Each structure stands twice: as C-alpha cells, then as structure tokens.
Coordinates of C-alpha atoms in Angstrom, one line a residue:
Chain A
X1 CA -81.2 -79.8 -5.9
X2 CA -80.5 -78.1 -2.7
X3 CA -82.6 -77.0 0.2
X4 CA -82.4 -73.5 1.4
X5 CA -81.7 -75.2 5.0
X6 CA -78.8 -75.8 3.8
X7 CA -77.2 -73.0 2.7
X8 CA -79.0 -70.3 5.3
X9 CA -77.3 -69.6 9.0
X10 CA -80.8 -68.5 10.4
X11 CA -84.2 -69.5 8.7
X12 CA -86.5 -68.6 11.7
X13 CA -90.0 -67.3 12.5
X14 CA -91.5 -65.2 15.1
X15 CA -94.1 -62.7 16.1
X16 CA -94.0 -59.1 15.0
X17 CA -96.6 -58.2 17.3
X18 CA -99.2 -60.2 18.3
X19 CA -101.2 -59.5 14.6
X20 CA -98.4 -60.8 12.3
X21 CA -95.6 -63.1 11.8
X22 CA -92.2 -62.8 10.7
X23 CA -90.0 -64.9 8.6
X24 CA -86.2 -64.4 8.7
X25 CA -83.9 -66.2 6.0
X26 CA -80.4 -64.9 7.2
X27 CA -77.0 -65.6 5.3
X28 CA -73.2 -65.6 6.2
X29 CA -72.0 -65.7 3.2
X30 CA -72.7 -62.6 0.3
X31 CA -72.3 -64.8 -2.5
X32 CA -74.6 -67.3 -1.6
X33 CA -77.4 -64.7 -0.6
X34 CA -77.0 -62.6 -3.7
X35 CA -77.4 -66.2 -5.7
X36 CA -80.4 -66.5 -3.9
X37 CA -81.6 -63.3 -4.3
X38 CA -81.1 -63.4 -8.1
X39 CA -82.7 -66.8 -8.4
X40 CA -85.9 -64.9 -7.4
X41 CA -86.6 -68.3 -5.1
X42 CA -88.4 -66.3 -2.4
X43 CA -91.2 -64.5 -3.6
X44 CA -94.8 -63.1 -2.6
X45 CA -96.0 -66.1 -4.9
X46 CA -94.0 -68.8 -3.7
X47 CA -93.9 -67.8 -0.1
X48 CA -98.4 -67.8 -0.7
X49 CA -98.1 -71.5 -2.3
X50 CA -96.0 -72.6 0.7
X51 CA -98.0 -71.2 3.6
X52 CA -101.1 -71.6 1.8
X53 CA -101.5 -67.9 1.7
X54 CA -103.1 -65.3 -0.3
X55 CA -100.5 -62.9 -1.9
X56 CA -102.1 -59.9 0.1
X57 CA -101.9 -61.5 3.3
X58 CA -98.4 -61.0 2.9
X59 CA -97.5 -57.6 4.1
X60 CA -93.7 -57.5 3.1
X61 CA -91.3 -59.3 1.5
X62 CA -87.6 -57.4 1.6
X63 CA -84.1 -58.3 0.8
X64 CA -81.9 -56.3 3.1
X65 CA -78.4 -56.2 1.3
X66 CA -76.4 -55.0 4.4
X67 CA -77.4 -57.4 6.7
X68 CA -77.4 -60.7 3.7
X69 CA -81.3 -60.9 5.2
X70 CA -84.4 -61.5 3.4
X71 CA -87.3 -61.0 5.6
X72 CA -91.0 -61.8 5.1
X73 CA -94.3 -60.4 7.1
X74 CA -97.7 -61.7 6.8
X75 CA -100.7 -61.0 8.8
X76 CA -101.9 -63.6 11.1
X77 CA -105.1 -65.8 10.8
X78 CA -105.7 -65.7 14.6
X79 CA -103.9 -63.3 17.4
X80 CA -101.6 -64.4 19.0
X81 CA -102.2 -66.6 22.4
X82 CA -106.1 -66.5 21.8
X83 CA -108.6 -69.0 21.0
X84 CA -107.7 -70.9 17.9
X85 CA -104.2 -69.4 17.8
X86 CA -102.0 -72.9 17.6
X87 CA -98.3 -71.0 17.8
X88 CA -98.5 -68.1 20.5
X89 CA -95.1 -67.1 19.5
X90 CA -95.3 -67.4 16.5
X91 CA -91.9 -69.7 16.8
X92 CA -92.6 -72.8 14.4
X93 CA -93.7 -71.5 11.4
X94 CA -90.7 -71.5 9.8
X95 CA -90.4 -75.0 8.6
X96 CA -92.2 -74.9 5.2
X97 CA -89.2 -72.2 4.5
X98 CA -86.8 -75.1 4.9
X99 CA -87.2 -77.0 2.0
X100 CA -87.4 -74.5 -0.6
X101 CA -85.4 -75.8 -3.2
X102 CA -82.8 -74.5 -5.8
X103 CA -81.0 -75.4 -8.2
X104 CA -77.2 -75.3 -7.1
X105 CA -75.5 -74.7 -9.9
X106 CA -77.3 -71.1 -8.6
X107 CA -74.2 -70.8 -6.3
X108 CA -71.7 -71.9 -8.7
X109 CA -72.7 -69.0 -11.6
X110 CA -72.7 -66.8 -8.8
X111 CA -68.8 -67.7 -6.8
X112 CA -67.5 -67.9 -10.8
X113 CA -68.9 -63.7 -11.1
Chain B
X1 CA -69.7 -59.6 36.4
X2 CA -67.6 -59.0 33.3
X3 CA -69.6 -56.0 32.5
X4 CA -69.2 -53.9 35.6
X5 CA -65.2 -54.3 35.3
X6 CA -66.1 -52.3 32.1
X7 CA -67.8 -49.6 34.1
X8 CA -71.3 -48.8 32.2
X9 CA -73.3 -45.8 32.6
X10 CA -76.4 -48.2 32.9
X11 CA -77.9 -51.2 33.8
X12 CA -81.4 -51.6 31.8
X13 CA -83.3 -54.7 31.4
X14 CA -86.5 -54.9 29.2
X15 CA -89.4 -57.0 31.3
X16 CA -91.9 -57.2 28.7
X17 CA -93.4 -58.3 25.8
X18 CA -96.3 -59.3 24.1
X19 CA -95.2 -62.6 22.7
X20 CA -96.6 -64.9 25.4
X21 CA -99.8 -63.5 24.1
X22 CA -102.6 -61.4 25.9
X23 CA -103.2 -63.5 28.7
X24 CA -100.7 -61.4 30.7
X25 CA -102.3 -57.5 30.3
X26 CA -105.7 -59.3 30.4
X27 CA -105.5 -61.3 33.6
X28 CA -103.0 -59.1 35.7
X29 CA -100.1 -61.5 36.2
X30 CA -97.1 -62.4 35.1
X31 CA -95.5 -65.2 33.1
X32 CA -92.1 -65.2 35.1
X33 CA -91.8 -66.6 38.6
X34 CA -90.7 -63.6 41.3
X35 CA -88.3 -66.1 43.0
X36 CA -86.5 -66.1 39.3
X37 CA -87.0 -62.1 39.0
X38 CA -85.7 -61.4 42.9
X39 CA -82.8 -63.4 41.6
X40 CA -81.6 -61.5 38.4
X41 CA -82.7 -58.2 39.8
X42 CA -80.7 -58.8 43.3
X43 CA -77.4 -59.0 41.3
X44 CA -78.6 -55.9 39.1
X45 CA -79.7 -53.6 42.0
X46 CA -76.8 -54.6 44.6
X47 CA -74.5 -53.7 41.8
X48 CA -76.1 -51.1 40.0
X49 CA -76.1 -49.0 43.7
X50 CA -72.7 -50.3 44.8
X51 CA -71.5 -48.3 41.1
X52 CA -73.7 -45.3 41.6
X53 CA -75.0 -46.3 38.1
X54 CA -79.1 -45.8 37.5
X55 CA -81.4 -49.1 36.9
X56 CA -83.6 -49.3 34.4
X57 CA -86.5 -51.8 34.3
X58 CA -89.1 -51.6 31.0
X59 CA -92.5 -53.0 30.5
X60 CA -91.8 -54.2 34.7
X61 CA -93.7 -57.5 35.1
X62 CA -94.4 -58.5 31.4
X63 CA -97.0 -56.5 30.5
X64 CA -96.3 -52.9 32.3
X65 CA -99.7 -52.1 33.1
X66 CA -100.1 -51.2 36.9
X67 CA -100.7 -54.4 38.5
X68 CA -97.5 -55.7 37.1
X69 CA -95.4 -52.7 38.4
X70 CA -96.6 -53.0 41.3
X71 CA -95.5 -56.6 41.3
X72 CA -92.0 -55.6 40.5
X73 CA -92.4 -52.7 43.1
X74 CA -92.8 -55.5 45.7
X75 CA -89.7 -57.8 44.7
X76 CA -87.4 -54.3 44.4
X77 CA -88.2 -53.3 48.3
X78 CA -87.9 -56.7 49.8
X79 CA -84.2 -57.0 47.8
X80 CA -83.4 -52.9 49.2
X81 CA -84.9 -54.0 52.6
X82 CA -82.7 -57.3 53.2
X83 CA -79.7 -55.6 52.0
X84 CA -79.8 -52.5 53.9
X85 CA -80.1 -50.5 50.8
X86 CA -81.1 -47.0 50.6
X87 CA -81.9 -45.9 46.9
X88 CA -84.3 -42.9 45.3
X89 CA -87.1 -45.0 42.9
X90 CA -89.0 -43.2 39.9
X91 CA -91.8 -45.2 38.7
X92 CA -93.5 -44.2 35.8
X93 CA -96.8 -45.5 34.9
X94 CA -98.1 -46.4 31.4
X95 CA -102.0 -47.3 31.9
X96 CA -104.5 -45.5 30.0
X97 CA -107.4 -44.5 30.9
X98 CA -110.4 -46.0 29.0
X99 CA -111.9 -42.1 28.2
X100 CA -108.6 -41.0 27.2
X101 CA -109.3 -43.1 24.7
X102 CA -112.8 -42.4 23.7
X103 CA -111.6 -39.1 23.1
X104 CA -109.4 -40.2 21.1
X105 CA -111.7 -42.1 19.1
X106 CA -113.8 -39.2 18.8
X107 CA -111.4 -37.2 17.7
X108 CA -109.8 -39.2 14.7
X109 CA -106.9 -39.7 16.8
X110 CA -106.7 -43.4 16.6
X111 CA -104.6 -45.0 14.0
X112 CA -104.8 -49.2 12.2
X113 CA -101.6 -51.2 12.8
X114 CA -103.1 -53.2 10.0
X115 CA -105.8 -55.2 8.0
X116 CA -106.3 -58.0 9.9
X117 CA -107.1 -55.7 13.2
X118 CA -110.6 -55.1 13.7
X119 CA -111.5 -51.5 14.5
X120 CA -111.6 -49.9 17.8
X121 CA -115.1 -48.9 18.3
X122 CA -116.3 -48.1 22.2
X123 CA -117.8 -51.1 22.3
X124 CA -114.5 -52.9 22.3
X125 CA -113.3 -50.3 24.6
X126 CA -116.0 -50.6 26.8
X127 CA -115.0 -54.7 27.2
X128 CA -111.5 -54.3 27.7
X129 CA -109.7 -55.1 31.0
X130 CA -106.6 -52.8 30.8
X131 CA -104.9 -50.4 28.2
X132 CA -101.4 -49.7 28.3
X133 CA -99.3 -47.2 26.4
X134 CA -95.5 -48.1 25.0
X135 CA -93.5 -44.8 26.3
X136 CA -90.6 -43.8 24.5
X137 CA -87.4 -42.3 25.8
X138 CA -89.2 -38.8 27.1
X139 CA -90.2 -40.3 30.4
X140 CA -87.1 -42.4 30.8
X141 CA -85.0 -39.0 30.7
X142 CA -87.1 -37.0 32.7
X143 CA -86.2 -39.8 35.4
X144 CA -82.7 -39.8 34.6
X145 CA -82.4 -35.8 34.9
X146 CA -83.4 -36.3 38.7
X147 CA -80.5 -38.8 39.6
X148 CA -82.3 -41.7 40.2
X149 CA -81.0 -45.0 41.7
X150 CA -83.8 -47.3 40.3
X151 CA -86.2 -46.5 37.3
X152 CA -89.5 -48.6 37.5
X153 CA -91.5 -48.2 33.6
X154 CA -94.9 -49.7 32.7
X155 CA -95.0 -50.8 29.3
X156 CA -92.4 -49.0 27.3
X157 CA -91.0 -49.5 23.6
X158 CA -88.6 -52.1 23.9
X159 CA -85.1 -49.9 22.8
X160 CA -86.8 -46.4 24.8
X161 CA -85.2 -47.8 28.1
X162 CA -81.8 -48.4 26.5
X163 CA -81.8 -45.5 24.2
X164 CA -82.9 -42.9 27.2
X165 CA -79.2 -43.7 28.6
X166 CA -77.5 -42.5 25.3
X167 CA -79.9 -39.7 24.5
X168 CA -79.6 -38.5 28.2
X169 CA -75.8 -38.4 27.4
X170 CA -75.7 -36.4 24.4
X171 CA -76.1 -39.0 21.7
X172 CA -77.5 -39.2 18.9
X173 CA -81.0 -40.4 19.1
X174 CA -81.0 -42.8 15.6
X175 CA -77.7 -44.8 16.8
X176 CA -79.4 -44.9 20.5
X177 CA -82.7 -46.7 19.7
X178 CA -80.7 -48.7 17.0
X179 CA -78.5 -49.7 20.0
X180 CA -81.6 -50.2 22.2
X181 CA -83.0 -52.4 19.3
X182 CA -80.2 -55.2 19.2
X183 CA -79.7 -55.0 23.0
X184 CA -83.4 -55.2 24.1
X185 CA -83.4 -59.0 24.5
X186 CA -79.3 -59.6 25.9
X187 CA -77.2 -61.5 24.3
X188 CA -79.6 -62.9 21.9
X189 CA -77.7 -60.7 19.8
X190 CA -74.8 -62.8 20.4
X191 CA -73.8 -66.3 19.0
X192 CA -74.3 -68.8 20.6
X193 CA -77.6 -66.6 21.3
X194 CA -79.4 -66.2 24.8
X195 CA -81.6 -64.2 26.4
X196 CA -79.5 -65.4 29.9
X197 CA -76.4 -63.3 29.4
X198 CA -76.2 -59.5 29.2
X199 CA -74.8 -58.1 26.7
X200 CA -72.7 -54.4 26.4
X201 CA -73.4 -51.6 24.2
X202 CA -71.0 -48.4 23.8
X203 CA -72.2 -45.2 22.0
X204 CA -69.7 -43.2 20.0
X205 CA -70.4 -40.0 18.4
X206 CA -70.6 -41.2 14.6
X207 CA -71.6 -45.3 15.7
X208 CA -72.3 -47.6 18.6
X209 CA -70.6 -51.2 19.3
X210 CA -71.8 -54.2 20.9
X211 CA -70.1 -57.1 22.2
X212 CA -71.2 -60.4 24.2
X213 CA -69.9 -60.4 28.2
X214 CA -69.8 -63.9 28.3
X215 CA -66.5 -65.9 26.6
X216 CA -68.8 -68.6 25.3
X217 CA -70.1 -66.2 23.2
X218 CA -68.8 -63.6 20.5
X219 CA -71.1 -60.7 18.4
X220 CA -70.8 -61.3 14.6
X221 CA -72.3 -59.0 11.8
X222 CA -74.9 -61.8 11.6
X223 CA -75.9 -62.7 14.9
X224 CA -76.3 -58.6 15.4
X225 CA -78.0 -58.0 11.7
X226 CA -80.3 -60.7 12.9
X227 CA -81.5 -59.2 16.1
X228 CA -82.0 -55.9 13.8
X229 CA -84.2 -58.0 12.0
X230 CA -86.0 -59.8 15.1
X231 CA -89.5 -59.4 15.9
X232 CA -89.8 -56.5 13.4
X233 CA -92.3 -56.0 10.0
X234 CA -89.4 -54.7 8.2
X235 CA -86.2 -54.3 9.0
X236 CA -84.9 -50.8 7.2
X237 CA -87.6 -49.2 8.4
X238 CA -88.9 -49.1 12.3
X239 CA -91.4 -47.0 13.9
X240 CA -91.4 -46.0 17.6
X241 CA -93.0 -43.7 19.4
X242 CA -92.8 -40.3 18.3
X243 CA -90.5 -41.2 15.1
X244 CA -89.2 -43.2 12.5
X245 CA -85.9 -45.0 12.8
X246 CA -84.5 -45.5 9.0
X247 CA -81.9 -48.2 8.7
X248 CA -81.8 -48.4 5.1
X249 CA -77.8 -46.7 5.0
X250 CA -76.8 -48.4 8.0
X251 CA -73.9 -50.2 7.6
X252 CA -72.5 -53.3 10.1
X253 CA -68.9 -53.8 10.7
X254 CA -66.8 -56.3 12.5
X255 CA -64.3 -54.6 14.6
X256 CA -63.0 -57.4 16.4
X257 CA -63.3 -61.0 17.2
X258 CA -66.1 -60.0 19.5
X259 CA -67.3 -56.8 18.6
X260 CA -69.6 -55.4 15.7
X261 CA -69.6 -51.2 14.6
X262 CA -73.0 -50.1 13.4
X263 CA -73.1 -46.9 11.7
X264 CA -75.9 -44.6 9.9
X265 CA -79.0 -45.1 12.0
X266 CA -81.3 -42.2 11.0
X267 CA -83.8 -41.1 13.7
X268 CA -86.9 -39.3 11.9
X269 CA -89.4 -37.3 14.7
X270 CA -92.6 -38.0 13.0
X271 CA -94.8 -35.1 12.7
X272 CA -98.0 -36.2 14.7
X273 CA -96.2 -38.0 17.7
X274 CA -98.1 -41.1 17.8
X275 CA -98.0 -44.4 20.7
X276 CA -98.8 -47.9 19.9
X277 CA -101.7 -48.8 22.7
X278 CA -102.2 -52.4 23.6
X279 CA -105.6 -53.8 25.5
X280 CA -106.6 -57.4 26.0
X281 CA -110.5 -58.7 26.4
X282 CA -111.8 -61.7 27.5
X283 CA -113.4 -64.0 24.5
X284 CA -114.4 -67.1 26.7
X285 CA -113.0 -70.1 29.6
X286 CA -111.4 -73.1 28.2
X287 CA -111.3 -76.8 29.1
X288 CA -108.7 -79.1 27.4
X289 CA -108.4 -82.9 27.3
X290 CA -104.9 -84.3 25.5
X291 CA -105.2 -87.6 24.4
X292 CA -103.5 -89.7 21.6
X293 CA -103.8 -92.4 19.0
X294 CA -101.8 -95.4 18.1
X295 CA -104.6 -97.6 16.0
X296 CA -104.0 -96.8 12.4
X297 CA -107.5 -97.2 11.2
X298 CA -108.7 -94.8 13.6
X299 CA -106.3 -91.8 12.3
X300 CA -107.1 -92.9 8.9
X301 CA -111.1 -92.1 10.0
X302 CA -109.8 -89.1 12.3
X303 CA -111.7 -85.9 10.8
X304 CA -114.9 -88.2 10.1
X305 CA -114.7 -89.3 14.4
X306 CA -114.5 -85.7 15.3
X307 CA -117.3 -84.6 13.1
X308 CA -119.0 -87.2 14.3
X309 CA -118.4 -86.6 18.7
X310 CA -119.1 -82.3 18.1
X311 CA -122.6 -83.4 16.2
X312 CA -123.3 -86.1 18.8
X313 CA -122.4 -83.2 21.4
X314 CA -124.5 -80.5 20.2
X315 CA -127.3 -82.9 19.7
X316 CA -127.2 -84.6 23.4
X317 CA -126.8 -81.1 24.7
X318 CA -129.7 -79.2 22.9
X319 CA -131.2 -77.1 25.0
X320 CA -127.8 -75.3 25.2
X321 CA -128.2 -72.5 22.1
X322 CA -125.1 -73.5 20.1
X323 CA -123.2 -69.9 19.8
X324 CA -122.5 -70.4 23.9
X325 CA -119.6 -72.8 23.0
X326 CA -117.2 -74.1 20.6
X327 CA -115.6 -77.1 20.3
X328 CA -112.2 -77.9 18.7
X329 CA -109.6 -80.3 17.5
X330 CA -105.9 -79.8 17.3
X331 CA -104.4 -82.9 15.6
X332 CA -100.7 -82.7 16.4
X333 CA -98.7 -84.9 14.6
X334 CA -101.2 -83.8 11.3
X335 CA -101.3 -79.9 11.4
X336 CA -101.3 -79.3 14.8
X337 CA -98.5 -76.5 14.4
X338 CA -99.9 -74.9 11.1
X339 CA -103.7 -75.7 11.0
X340 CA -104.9 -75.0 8.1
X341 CA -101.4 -73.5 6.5
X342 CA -100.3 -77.2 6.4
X343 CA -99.0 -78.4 2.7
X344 CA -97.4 -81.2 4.1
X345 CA -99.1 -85.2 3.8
X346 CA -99.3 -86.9 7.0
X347 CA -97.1 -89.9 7.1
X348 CA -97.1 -90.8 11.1
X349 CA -98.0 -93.5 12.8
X350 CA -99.4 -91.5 16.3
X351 CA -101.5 -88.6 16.6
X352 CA -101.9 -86.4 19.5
X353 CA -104.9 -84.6 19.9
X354 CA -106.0 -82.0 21.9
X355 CA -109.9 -81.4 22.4
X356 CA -110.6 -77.8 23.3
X357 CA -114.1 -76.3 24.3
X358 CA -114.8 -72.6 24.8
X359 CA -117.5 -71.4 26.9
X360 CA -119.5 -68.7 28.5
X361 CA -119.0 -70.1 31.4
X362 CA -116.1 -72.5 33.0
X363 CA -119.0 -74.8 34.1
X364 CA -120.4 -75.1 30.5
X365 CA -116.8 -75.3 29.3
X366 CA -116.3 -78.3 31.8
X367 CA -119.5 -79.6 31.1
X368 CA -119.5 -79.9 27.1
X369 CA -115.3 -81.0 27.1
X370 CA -116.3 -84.1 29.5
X371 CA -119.2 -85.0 27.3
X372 CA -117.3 -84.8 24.4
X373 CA -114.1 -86.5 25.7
X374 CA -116.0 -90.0 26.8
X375 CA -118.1 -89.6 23.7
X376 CA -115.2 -89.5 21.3
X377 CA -113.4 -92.2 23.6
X378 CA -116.3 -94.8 23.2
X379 CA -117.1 -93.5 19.5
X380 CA -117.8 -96.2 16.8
X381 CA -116.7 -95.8 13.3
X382 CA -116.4 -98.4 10.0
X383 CA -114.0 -100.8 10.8
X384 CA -113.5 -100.5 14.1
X385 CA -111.3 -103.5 15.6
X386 CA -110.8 -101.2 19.4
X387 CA -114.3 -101.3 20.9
X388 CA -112.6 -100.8 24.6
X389 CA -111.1 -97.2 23.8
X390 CA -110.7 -94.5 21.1
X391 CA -107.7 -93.0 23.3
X392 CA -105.0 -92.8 25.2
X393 CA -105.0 -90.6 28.2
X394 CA -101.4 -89.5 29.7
X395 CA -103.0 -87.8 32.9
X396 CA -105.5 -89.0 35.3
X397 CA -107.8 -86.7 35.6
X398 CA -107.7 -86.1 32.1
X399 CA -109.8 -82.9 31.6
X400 CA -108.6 -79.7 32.2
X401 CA -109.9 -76.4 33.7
X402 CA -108.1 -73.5 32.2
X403 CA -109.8 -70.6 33.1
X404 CA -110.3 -67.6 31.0
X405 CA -109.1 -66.9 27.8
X406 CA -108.1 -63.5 26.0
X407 CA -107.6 -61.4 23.2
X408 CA -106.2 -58.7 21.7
X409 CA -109.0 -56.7 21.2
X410 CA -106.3 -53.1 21.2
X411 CA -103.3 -52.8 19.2
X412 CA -103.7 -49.5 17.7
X413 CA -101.4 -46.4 17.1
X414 CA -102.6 -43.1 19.3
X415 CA -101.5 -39.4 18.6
X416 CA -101.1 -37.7 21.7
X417 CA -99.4 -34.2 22.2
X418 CA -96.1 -35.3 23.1
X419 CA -94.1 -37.7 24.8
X420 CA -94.5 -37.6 28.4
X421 CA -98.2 -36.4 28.6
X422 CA -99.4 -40.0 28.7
X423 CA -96.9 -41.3 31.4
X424 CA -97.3 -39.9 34.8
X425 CA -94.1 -40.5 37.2
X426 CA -93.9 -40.8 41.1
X427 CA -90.8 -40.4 43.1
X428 CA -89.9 -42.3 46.1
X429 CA -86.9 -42.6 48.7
X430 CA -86.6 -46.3 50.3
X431 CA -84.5 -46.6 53.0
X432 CA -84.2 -48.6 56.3
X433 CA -87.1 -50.8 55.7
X434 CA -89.3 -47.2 55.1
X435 CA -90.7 -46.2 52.1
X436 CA -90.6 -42.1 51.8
X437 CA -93.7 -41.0 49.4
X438 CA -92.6 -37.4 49.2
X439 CA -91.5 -35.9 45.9
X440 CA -87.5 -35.6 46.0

C-alpha cells in the first residue's frame, strides 16, 4: 500500500474565504494522477469519513485534467479567526489527506496503458 | 531589481486578504508592521516614479476599508516626503455605507455566498463595525486613464489591480484577471514558492506568461496550475465582480525553463453586476491561559478534569447568568488542530492546553479565566499521585488579556448598477512635503 503523500507534489489546505476550506491534491506526473483519478480514491464519501464530515458539507469535489489537480471545498464549522475557529487560515487541515491509501499496483496498470 | 531591467508597464502589489480572519476590518488595524510596509513600498515607489510606470496598491493595509488606507496614505507621504518626490495619488475608497445596504436588503439585492452563512438581516447590519466592497478593474482604470503615479484601492478583488494594467492596455479581459489570479500573491506562483519575491507577468494577444525574477526560483505548469487553484471553491470556474472567469479550456504550457504560456481564459460579464461585501462584528473579549501536561494519568482523565473545573466554575460564580460567558478547552497534542474533525487516536505523551473564556466584558472574561485556571491547577481527580500542580505554566503571568474578538457577520454578494458606482476616487498632487487636495 501507498500513501497519497507519496505520490502528490502538493497536498495542501487553505481558506477559500473565511466560510470554507479548500483542499488541493496537485500532481506532476499525468499518469500517476489519471491512476488516481480512475481509482475513484478521493470521493465525497471518503473525503466525509476522513474529516468526519457529512457528504453535503462538502461543496465541491473536482478533478481538473489540465492542471493534474483534484480540488475539494467544504464549508466550515466555525469562521474563520472567530471564537471557536482552531485554524484561522485554514492551513493544517490537510493532514488526514496524507495518508489516504492505495493500492500501487494502481500506478503500474496505469504506466503499462 | 531583475524586473525593472525588463521594463513593466506596472508595479501592483495586493495588500489584503481576509485569511488572518476578521479581526483586521473589525478592529481597524493591520496585521503587517509599517516599518516592514515603508520598507517594500520604498523600493516600489522610488522605482516605480524613477520609470514613469503607475503603482498600484489593492486592499491597502489588509483589509481596505478606510482606516487602513489611510494607514498606507501615511507610510506613502513620509516615503515621497524623505525622497523629495513629487507624484499625482488616486485613492479610491471601497467602504460602504450601512443604508446602502439596507436598501439593498430591501430591495432583494443581497445575494448567499453559501449555506453555512447566516442571513443578512438589519439586525446584523445594525452591529457591524465596517463594510467594505471588493472593486473590480472599473475603478482601477478610471485611475489609470488620468496618468497617475500612485494608485491607493480599499478592498478590491484580488486579480482587479493586476488585470486593470492589461485591460487598460487593450487586453483581453479573461487572460488579464487569469493573469491577475496567479500573480496576486508574487512568486507564490513560483517554485520554490514565496510570497517575498515578485514575480512578472506579460500579456499577449491570444495568452499571457509568467515567470519568477528571482534565479532561486523557476515557474513550472504546476507551481502556476496550483496558484490557479489557490484559495479558490473551484478552480474552472471563478467569479469576480461583475463576471464569471471560465477556465475550464484553458490550457498551461511550459515555454521555457522558467516560464509557463496560459491560454483560453474566458471572461463572462455576468448579467446583474454583482460585489462580494465583507463586514466584521464583535461576538465577545477573550482571556487565554496556555498551560501543559506531562503526568500521564492526568491526560488519561483529561476531558473528565475539564468538565469537572467549567461545572466547579459556573457553580462558584452563580450569580453570573451563564449565557454572559463561555469557557473552552483546546487540547493540542489531542485535536487541538481539527477539534472535533479529528479521526486520529492520541498516542502522546504531553498535552498542551489552552483555556479560553469569552465574555461580555474583558473584566468578566479576566475574572472567570483566572478562576478557572487555579481551579483546574489544584483540581483532584481518581488517582491522583500530583497534589502540588495540575500544570505547567511557560509564562509568568500566565493569563492573558486579549481583547475583543470578531466575526464575520457579512460575506454576501451585492448587485449594484455597475462597476464604479460603489467606489468613489479622490485625486491628489504631493510634492515638496505639501499635499495638493485639488482635483487634477
């Protein structure tokens, strides 16, 4: 098994605006995120079970071909940078992202195509 | 320097954001020091007028709402006055009058950024210390037809300030924003990324280019796909004010070892033209203590302790009705990063916690965060080997005063009737140490 950590350049998270957050998952190489995107590893569902989400909380979940990006969106619990808000950025929320696993004979199928 | 040898048309710099949360548009200050910002904008200005190139400063001071251009106001004529420097100044203003808004909210004109963001009734209005209004480029080029030296903006949308330059010049407006999108934080586009270096971008008529200034650092199609990405709900699609910037075709391309090629940008007016308003509201003061634990049998009892100090709190204290303050408990080292959203076990040996108490008052909020700081400190609990101390203090004193805390409370979309009707701009000569208020 592999972790997503260590296959993505970027896996980062951030505000987008101070009423949601933001997760990037950002590849360099085309093979390895088009093996990730067929393996269907990032979804509303999973994404949910990891952040201990509900699925509508999550606002969007896109894979962006042309930039070998998958982004995700949910909406925040607290605002940002006010009372009960632990992350005013938004900047550390990332990690659960990490250690999504795979499979990697994922990447192997996918250099052989 | 690198950049002026390649002779822009611009020098823009984006001020602002709302990351650092709403403490900044609430309060009326900024989270930047003014020796660092005299610093950076010294080197701009001197170099900016020595070109004959126009200056562009968005969002000035953080938040852009009056008080902070006026802060930057202050650090731009002490730099002009020191170094002899004549130069004509628009400022344009982006603070919004709360009945511009009830209007608004009377007349359906106010628009939900999502689910999670309560309503904006009058009430919330009525409580709020400052709106702002993100501009787009319409003000910005209004400036620019006038020949300005300097260009002062409240709160604008982050690309505006950047894609003003291009529109001004003929370009087209989609690749211009999409420019002004991966340059708005410098060379955080690059790789390495930082938000210390500047960063170039070049309009052509079918595409624009960026590349990093400094050597130490090169643009790559990911480093400038990423800052595409950055901050944003979605990445194809982006709204600004006044239109919808479609990135779904757009293609990235690396021309050279430093440079990426972005083409197919697609700028949509929108048909009602609508601004993104921003207000902050005061919820409370705050007092914090910080304070960790070593003994092992305490963090295995943590949650019951804390239970057990906020009901011995509340109970000591009750002729205080209990809605005039909260008290909380930030565990770092358990969840303190995630809260709630945790899935991970503790495994740790220390655990850092952080008492926080909201109040009515900053006298209540000192009040209840002492009382519950020496009760937790002294607290018993089963199996208790440490009767001299529940925790360890790193500062003496060890309670803290922090003042007011925010929110918030506006984040809305507002149609208005065009672009510039919201942004009033003043003109200004400075020269010789005098500041000239006429209209040029």
């Amino acid at each position: 098994m592999k972790n997503l950590y260590d296959v993505a350049k970027v896996i980062r998270s951030k505000n987008a605006g101070p009423f949601s957050i933001t997760l990037d998952i950002l590849f360099n190489s085309k093979s390895v995120y088009e093996a990730i995107k067929k393996a269907n590893i990032i979804t509303k569902g999973s994404i949910a079970q990891a952040y201990n989400l509900k699925e509508k909380d999550i606002t969007e979940l896109i894979y962006f071909d042309q930039a070998l990006g998958i982004k995700i969106t949910y909406n925040r619990q607290i605002s940002s940078g006010t009372s009960g808000d632990r992350d005013v950025y938004g900047a550390q929320q990332h990690a659960p992202l990490m250690t999504f696993q795979f499979d990697e004979t994922i990447l192997i199928n996918e250099v052989e195509l | 320097m690198n950049g002026m040898k390649m002779k822009p048309d611009a020098i823009v710099v984006d001020a602002g954001s709302t990351d650092a949360g709403p403490h900044k548009l609430g309060e009326g200050v900024s989270i930047v020091s003014k020796v660092a910002v005299k610093k950076d904008l010294s080197i701009i200005i001197s170099n900016g007028i020595k070109s004959r190139i126009p200056i562009i400063i968005g969002s000035a001071g953080g938040a852009g709402a009056k008080v902070h251009v006026e802060w930057t106001l202050d650090i731009v004529y002490e730099i002009l006055r020191e170094n002899s420097i004549v130069a004509k100044l628009a400022i344009i203003y982006s603070d919004i009058d709360k009945e511009v808004v009830t209007q608004a909210i009377h007349n359906n004109r106010i628009f939900s950024m999502g689910s999670n963001i309560p309503s904006l009734t009058e009430d919330i209005l009525s409580e709020t210390n400052s709106i702002v209004a993100q501009m787009g480029h319409e003000p910005i080029i209004e400036a620019l037809e006038k020949d300005v030296d300097i260009i002062v903006c409240g709160r604008a949308y982050d690309p505006s300030i950047f894609a003003a330059v291009g529109i001004h010049a003929g370009f087209e407006p989609g690749l211009s924003y999409h420019m002004g999108k991966v340059l708005e934080c410098g060379a955080l586009c690059a790789e390495p990324g930082t938000t210390k270096d500047c960063i170039m971008g070049t309009l052509y008529e079918d595409s624009f280019s960026v590349n990093a200034l400094n050597p130490l650092r090169s643009c790559n199609v990911t480093s400038v796909a990423a800052h595409t990405f950055y901050e944003k709900e979605n990445p194809c699609i982006l709204h600004g004010p006044g239109f919808t910037l479609d990135l779904t075709e757009c293609t990235f391309l690396q021309e050279n070892e430093e440079t990426v090629r972005i083409k197919g940008s697609r700028y949509i007016p929108d048909d009602n033209y609508k601004v993104k308003i921003e207000g902050a509201r005061q919820r409370a003061y705050r007092t914090i203590v910080i304070g960790a634990i070593r003994d092992p049998i305490l963090i295995s009892r943590l949650q019951e302790i804390e239970d057990k100090v906020s009901y011995a709190v509340r109970e000591y204290f009750n002729e205080i009705p209990e809605d005039e303050y909260t008290m909380n408990y930030y565990n770092y080292g358990i969840n303190g990063v995630m809260g709630n959203q945790e899935t991970q076990e503790f495994k740790g040996h220390e655990v850092c916690v952080l008492f926080e108490v909201l109040a009515k008052t900053q006298d209540l909020a000192d009040t209840i965060c002492s009382y519950m700081r020496s009760t937790f400190l002294h607290c018993d609990y089963e199996g208790r080997k440490t009767t001299a101390g529940n925790l360890a203090f790193p500062f003496a004193p060890s309670d803290i005063s922090f003042g007011p805390v925010y929110e918030f409370c506006i984040y809305h979309l507002m149609q208005i009737s065009d672009g510039k009707s919201l942004f009033p701009i003043i003109y200004k000569t400075y020269g010789k140490g005098e500041l000239n208020e006429k209209p040029i």
